[in-house]
Coordinates of C-alpha atoms in Angstrom, one line a residue:
M1 CA 97.4 32.3 89.4
S2 CA 93.7 31.5 89.4
E3 CA 94.3 28.2 91.4
Q4 CA 96.5 30.1 93.9
S5 CA 93.8 32.8 94.3
S6 CA 91.1 30.1 94.9
A7 CA 93.3 28.4 97.5
T8 CA 93.9 31.7 99.3
A9 CA 90.1 32.5 99.2
A10 CA 89.3 29.0 100.6
R11 CA 91.8 29.5 103.4
T12 CA 90.3 32.9 104.2
V13 CA 86.8 31.5 104.3
T14 CA 87.8 28.6 106.5
A15 CA 89.7 30.9 108.9
D16 CA 86.7 33.2 109.1
R17 CA 84.4 30.2 109.9
T18 CA 86.7 28.9 112.6
V19 CA 87.0 32.3 114.3
G20 CA 83.3 32.8 113.9
L21 CA 82.6 29.6 115.7
I22 CA 84.9 30.5 118.5
L23 CA 83.4 33.9 118.9
G24 CA 79.9 32.5 118.7
A25 CA 80.7 29.9 121.4
L26 CA 81.8 32.7 123.7
G27 CA 78.6 34.6 123.0
V28 CA 76.5 31.5 123.8
L29 CA 78.5 31.0 127.0
A30 CA 77.8 34.6 128.0
F31 CA 74.1 34.3 127.2
S32 CA 73.7 31.0 129.0
M33 CA 73.4 32.9 132.3
S34 CA 70.8 35.4 131.0
L35 CA 67.6 33.4 132.0
P36 CA 68.9 32.4 135.5
A37 CA 70.1 36.0 136.1
T38 CA 66.8 37.4 134.9
R39 CA 64.9 35.0 137.1
V40 CA 66.9 36.1 140.2
A41 CA 66.6 39.8 139.3
V42 CA 62.8 39.9 138.7
Q43 CA 62.1 38.1 142.0
H44 CA 63.2 41.3 143.8
L45 CA 63.1 44.0 141.2
D46 CA 60.3 45.2 139.0
P47 CA 60.4 43.3 135.6
W48 CA 60.0 46.5 133.6
F49 CA 62.9 48.1 135.5
V50 CA 65.0 44.9 134.8
A51 CA 64.1 44.8 131.1
F52 CA 64.8 48.4 130.3
G53 CA 67.2 49.3 133.0
R54 CA 69.7 46.7 131.8
A55 CA 69.6 48.4 128.4
V56 CA 70.2 51.8 129.9
G57 CA 73.2 50.6 131.9
A58 CA 74.6 48.9 128.8
A59 CA 74.0 52.1 126.7
A60 CA 76.2 54.0 129.1
L61 CA 79.0 51.5 128.4
A62 CA 78.2 51.7 124.7
W63 CA 78.5 55.5 124.7
A64 CA 81.9 55.3 126.4
Y65 CA 83.1 52.6 124.0
L66 CA 82.1 54.6 120.9
R67 CA 83.7 57.7 122.2
L68 CA 87.0 56.0 123.0
T69 CA 87.2 54.3 119.6
G70 CA 86.1 57.3 117.7
A71 CA 83.5 55.3 115.8
P72 CA 81.8 57.2 112.9
P73 CA 78.0 57.4 112.9
P74 CA 76.1 54.9 110.8
T75 CA 74.5 55.7 107.5
R76 CA 70.8 56.3 107.1
D77 CA 70.2 52.8 105.9
Q78 CA 72.3 51.4 108.7
W79 CA 70.2 53.4 111.2
R80 CA 67.1 51.8 109.8
R81 CA 68.5 48.3 110.1
L82 CA 69.8 49.1 113.6
S83 CA 66.2 49.9 114.6
V84 CA 65.4 46.2 113.8
V85 CA 68.3 45.1 116.0
A86 CA 67.1 47.4 118.8
L87 CA 63.5 46.1 118.6
G88 CA 64.7 42.5 118.8
V89 CA 67.5 42.3 121.3
V90 CA 67.4 45.5 123.2
V91 CA 63.7 45.9 123.8
G92 CA 61.8 42.8 122.7
F93 CA 63.7 39.9 124.2
P94 CA 64.5 41.5 127.6
L95 CA 61.0 42.7 128.1
F96 CA 59.2 39.5 127.2
T97 CA 61.6 37.2 129.1
S98 CA 61.4 39.5 132.2
L99 CA 57.6 39.4 132.1
A100 CA 57.6 35.6 131.6
L101 CA 60.1 34.8 134.3
T102 CA 58.2 36.7 137.0
T103 CA 56.1 33.5 137.3
E104 CA 58.0 30.8 135.4
T105 CA 61.4 29.2 136.1
S106 CA 64.4 29.7 134.0
A107 CA 64.4 25.9 133.3
H108 CA 60.9 26.3 131.8
G109 CA 62.1 29.3 129.8
A110 CA 65.0 27.3 128.4
V111 CA 62.4 24.9 126.8
V112 CA 60.8 27.6 124.7
I113 CA 64.1 29.4 124.1
T114 CA 65.4 26.2 122.5
V115 CA 63.6 27.1 119.3
L116 CA 65.7 30.3 119.0
P117 CA 68.4 28.7 116.8
A118 CA 65.8 27.6 114.3
M119 CA 64.2 31.1 114.3
T120 CA 67.6 32.7 113.8
A121 CA 68.2 30.4 110.8
V122 CA 64.8 31.3 109.3
F123 CA 65.6 35.0 109.6
A124 CA 69.1 34.4 108.2
V125 CA 67.3 33.2 105.0
L126 CA 64.8 36.0 105.0
R127 CA 67.0 39.0 106.1
A128 CA 70.6 38.0 105.2
G129 CA 70.1 35.9 102.1
E130 CA 71.7 32.8 103.4
R131 CA 70.7 29.4 102.0
P132 CA 71.6 26.5 104.3
P133 CA 71.5 23.0 102.7
P134 CA 68.9 20.3 103.7
L135 CA 71.4 18.5 105.9
F136 CA 71.8 21.7 108.0
W137 CA 68.0 21.8 108.7
V138 CA 68.0 18.0 109.5
A139 CA 70.8 18.4 112.0
G140 CA 69.4 21.5 113.6
L141 CA 66.0 19.8 114.0
G142 CA 67.7 16.8 115.5
G143 CA 69.4 19.0 118.1
L144 CA 66.1 20.8 118.9
V145 CA 64.3 17.5 119.4
A146 CA 67.0 16.2 121.6
V147 CA 66.9 19.2 123.9
L148 CA 63.1 19.3 124.1
T149 CA 62.9 15.6 124.8
F150 CA 65.3 15.8 127.6
L151 CA 63.8 18.9 129.2
V152 CA 60.3 17.5 129.0
A153 CA 61.4 14.1 130.3
S154 CA 63.3 15.6 133.2
G155 CA 60.2 17.5 134.3
A156 CA 61.4 21.0 133.4
V157 CA 58.1 21.7 131.7
S158 CA 54.6 20.5 132.2
G159 CA 51.0 21.7 131.5
A160 CA 49.4 23.6 128.7
V161 CA 50.5 26.8 127.0
S162 CA 50.3 29.7 129.4
P163 CA 50.7 33.5 129.1
P164 CA 54.3 33.3 130.1
D165 CA 54.8 30.8 127.2
L166 CA 53.4 33.3 124.8
F167 CA 55.7 36.0 126.2
L168 CA 58.6 33.6 125.7
L169 CA 57.5 32.8 122.1
A170 CA 57.3 36.5 121.3
A171 CA 60.8 36.9 122.8
V172 CA 62.1 34.1 120.6
V173 CA 60.7 35.6 117.4
L174 CA 62.0 39.1 118.1
C175 CA 65.4 37.8 119.2
G176 CA 65.8 35.7 116.1
L177 CA 65.1 38.7 114.0
G178 CA 67.5 40.9 116.0
Y179 CA 70.2 38.2 115.8
A180 CA 69.9 37.8 112.0
E181 CA 69.7 41.5 111.3
G182 CA 72.6 42.3 113.7
G183 CA 74.8 39.5 112.3
A184 CA 74.3 40.8 108.8
L185 CA 74.9 44.4 109.8
A186 CA 78.0 43.4 111.8
R187 CA 79.6 42.6 108.4
E188 CA 79.6 46.3 107.8
L189 CA 79.9 47.9 111.3
G190 CA 81.6 45.2 113.3
G191 CA 80.0 43.3 116.2
A192 CA 80.8 45.8 118.9
R193 CA 79.6 48.8 117.1
T194 CA 76.4 47.1 116.0
I195 CA 75.2 46.5 119.5
C196 CA 76.5 49.8 120.8
W197 CA 74.7 51.9 118.2
A198 CA 71.5 49.8 118.8
L199 CA 71.7 50.5 122.5
L200 CA 72.1 54.2 121.9
L201 CA 69.3 54.3 119.4
S202 CA 67.0 52.6 122.0
L203 CA 67.7 55.2 124.7
P204 CA 64.7 57.5 123.9
V205 CA 62.5 54.4 124.8
T206 CA 64.5 52.6 127.4
A207 CA 65.5 55.6 129.6
P208 CA 62.0 57.0 130.2
V209 CA 60.5 53.5 130.8
T210 CA 63.3 52.8 133.3
V211 CA 62.6 56.1 135.2
V212 CA 58.9 55.5 135.3
A213 CA 59.4 51.9 136.5
A214 CA 61.8 53.1 139.2
V215 CA 59.4 55.8 140.4
A216 CA 56.4 53.4 140.4
V217 CA 58.3 50.6 142.2
P218 CA 61.5 51.9 143.8
P219 CA 64.2 49.4 143.3
H220 CA 65.3 48.0 146.7
S221 CA 66.9 44.6 146.9
D222 CA 69.8 42.6 148.2
A223 CA 73.3 42.2 146.7
V224 CA 72.4 38.9 144.9
A225 CA 69.6 40.5 142.8
W226 CA 71.8 43.6 142.1
S227 CA 74.6 41.3 141.0
A228 CA 72.2 39.5 138.7
F229 CA 71.1 42.8 137.3
G230 CA 74.7 43.9 136.8
Y231 CA 75.4 40.7 134.9
L232 CA 72.5 41.4 132.6
C233 CA 73.8 44.9 131.9
V234 CA 77.5 44.2 131.4
V235 CA 77.5 40.7 129.9
S236 CA 74.1 39.8 128.5
M237 CA 73.3 43.2 127.0
F238 CA 76.8 44.4 126.2
L239 CA 80.0 42.3 126.1
G240 CA 78.2 39.1 125.0
F241 CA 77.1 40.7 121.8
F242 CA 80.6 41.8 121.0
A243 CA 81.5 38.2 120.5
W244 CA 78.1 37.0 119.3
Y245 CA 77.6 39.4 116.4
A246 CA 81.2 39.1 115.3
G247 CA 80.8 35.4 115.3
L248 CA 77.6 35.6 113.2
A249 CA 79.2 37.9 110.7
R250 CA 82.3 35.8 110.2
G251 CA 80.9 32.2 110.4
G252 CA 77.5 32.6 108.9
I253 CA 74.3 33.6 110.8
A254 CA 72.4 30.3 110.3
Q255 CA 75.4 28.0 111.1
V256 CA 76.9 29.9 114.1
G257 CA 73.3 30.4 115.4
Q258 CA 73.0 26.7 115.8
L259 CA 75.6 26.9 118.6
Q260 CA 72.6 28.1 120.7
L261 CA 71.4 24.5 120.9
A262 CA 74.1 24.0 123.5
Q263 CA 72.8 26.9 125.6
P264 CA 70.4 24.8 127.7
V265 CA 73.2 22.4 128.4
F266 CA 75.4 25.3 129.6
T267 CA 72.5 26.5 131.8
L268 CA 72.4 23.1 133.5
A269 CA 76.1 23.3 134.1
W270 CA 75.7 26.7 135.7
S271 CA 72.9 25.3 137.9
A272 CA 75.2 22.5 139.1
L273 CA 78.2 24.8 139.7
L274 CA 76.5 27.8 141.2
L275 CA 73.3 26.3 142.7
G276 CA 74.5 22.8 143.7
E277 CA 71.9 21.0 141.5
T278 CA 72.7 17.5 140.3
V279 CA 73.5 16.8 136.7
T280 CA 72.1 13.4 135.8
P281 CA 73.4 10.8 133.3
A282 CA 70.4 11.7 131.1
S283 CA 71.5 15.3 131.0
I284 CA 75.0 14.2 129.9
G285 CA 73.5 12.0 127.2
A286 CA 71.3 14.8 125.9
A287 CA 74.3 17.1 125.9
L288 CA 76.3 14.6 123.8
V289 CA 73.5 14.3 121.3
V290 CA 73.1 18.1 121.0
L291 CA 76.8 18.6 120.6
A292 CA 76.9 16.0 117.8
C293 CA 74.0 17.8 116.0
V294 CA 75.9 21.1 116.4
A295 CA 79.0 19.5 114.9
L296 CA 77.0 18.2 112.0
T297 CA 75.5 21.6 111.2
Q298 CA 79.1 23.0 111.1
R299 CA 80.1 20.4 108.5
T300 CA 77.5 21.7 106.1
R301 CA 78.2 24.6 103.7
A302 CA 75.6 27.3 103.3
N303 CA 75.1 29.5 100.2
A304 CA 75.7 32.9 101.8
P305 CA 76.7 36.4 100.8
A306 CA 80.4 36.9 100.0
P307 CA 82.7 37.4 103.0
A308 CA 83.6 41.0 104.0
S309 CA 86.7 42.7 102.7
P310 CA 89.9 42.4 104.8
R311 CA 89.4 45.9 106.1
L312 CA 85.8 45.2 107.2
R313 CA 86.8 41.9 108.8
R314 CA 89.1 43.9 111.1
T315 CA 86.0 45.8 112.3
H316 CA 84.0 42.7 113.4
L317 CA 85.0 43.4 117.0
G318 CA 84.6 47.1 116.6
V319 CA 88.4 47.7 116.0
D320 CA 89.7 49.4 112.9
D321 CA 93.3 50.3 112.2
S322 CA 92.4 53.1 109.8

């Protein structure tokens, strides 16, 4: 009986990891357009309006989702933790990336954002109690070095540290914190409800700033900029987190977080498909190295908190059959 129970538990953990990786990959794919879309939007719209307006638009969708699903309100402790999520991914990351990309390119931003998986892993240790083994850190560092080497060699970044770089670094720290806290909280609330409640919690800040920004600099632009802004609202700030937080909760925050190493590669692919830019053999080589490092991180086993109960696992995408 004990052996059968152990085998069942092992299959459950393996299934959770597999589903977590799939959901995490969908989240990375959704986020891979965030920097290019932000870059397009802030060239025509005020960066403060872009940073906070996207959160207001996503909050409207979140309110509708929570009403339709009849989600119960979070507990007092969950509200406290949601404030950390809101600070990181609803306010901090959008604001600092918007400010940085008013003068820097999305390719330059991708260089600094490359350290986000490592930052997420650090906060997974500090906030979620995960303990990745040494091989995990070696593989993650290898992927980071591969991406940075390629981006620097390809001329995507040059010069000394500038104010936009500091904005991007602040964005990375806050985003890593928000990812780790949100991934841990999603084990209780589900991925969808975690981001939805965080968006609503942020409204007392995001709504007034959006109004002030719109009055100070009335938003007038073409369809391209508004389409980019719409992508940020619906995908980057809303739907992408459904999959991302559910993936972190199921597969482990540190390990699934390493999938972000492939994000600059996806950004290059989007540039080739949508902007007609050339993908060089060097970029393909870097992509293969990064994917190999990502695969190696997924072969490690972290010491993490126990998986959620079956009922809680059904809520990872915000759906409960109770």
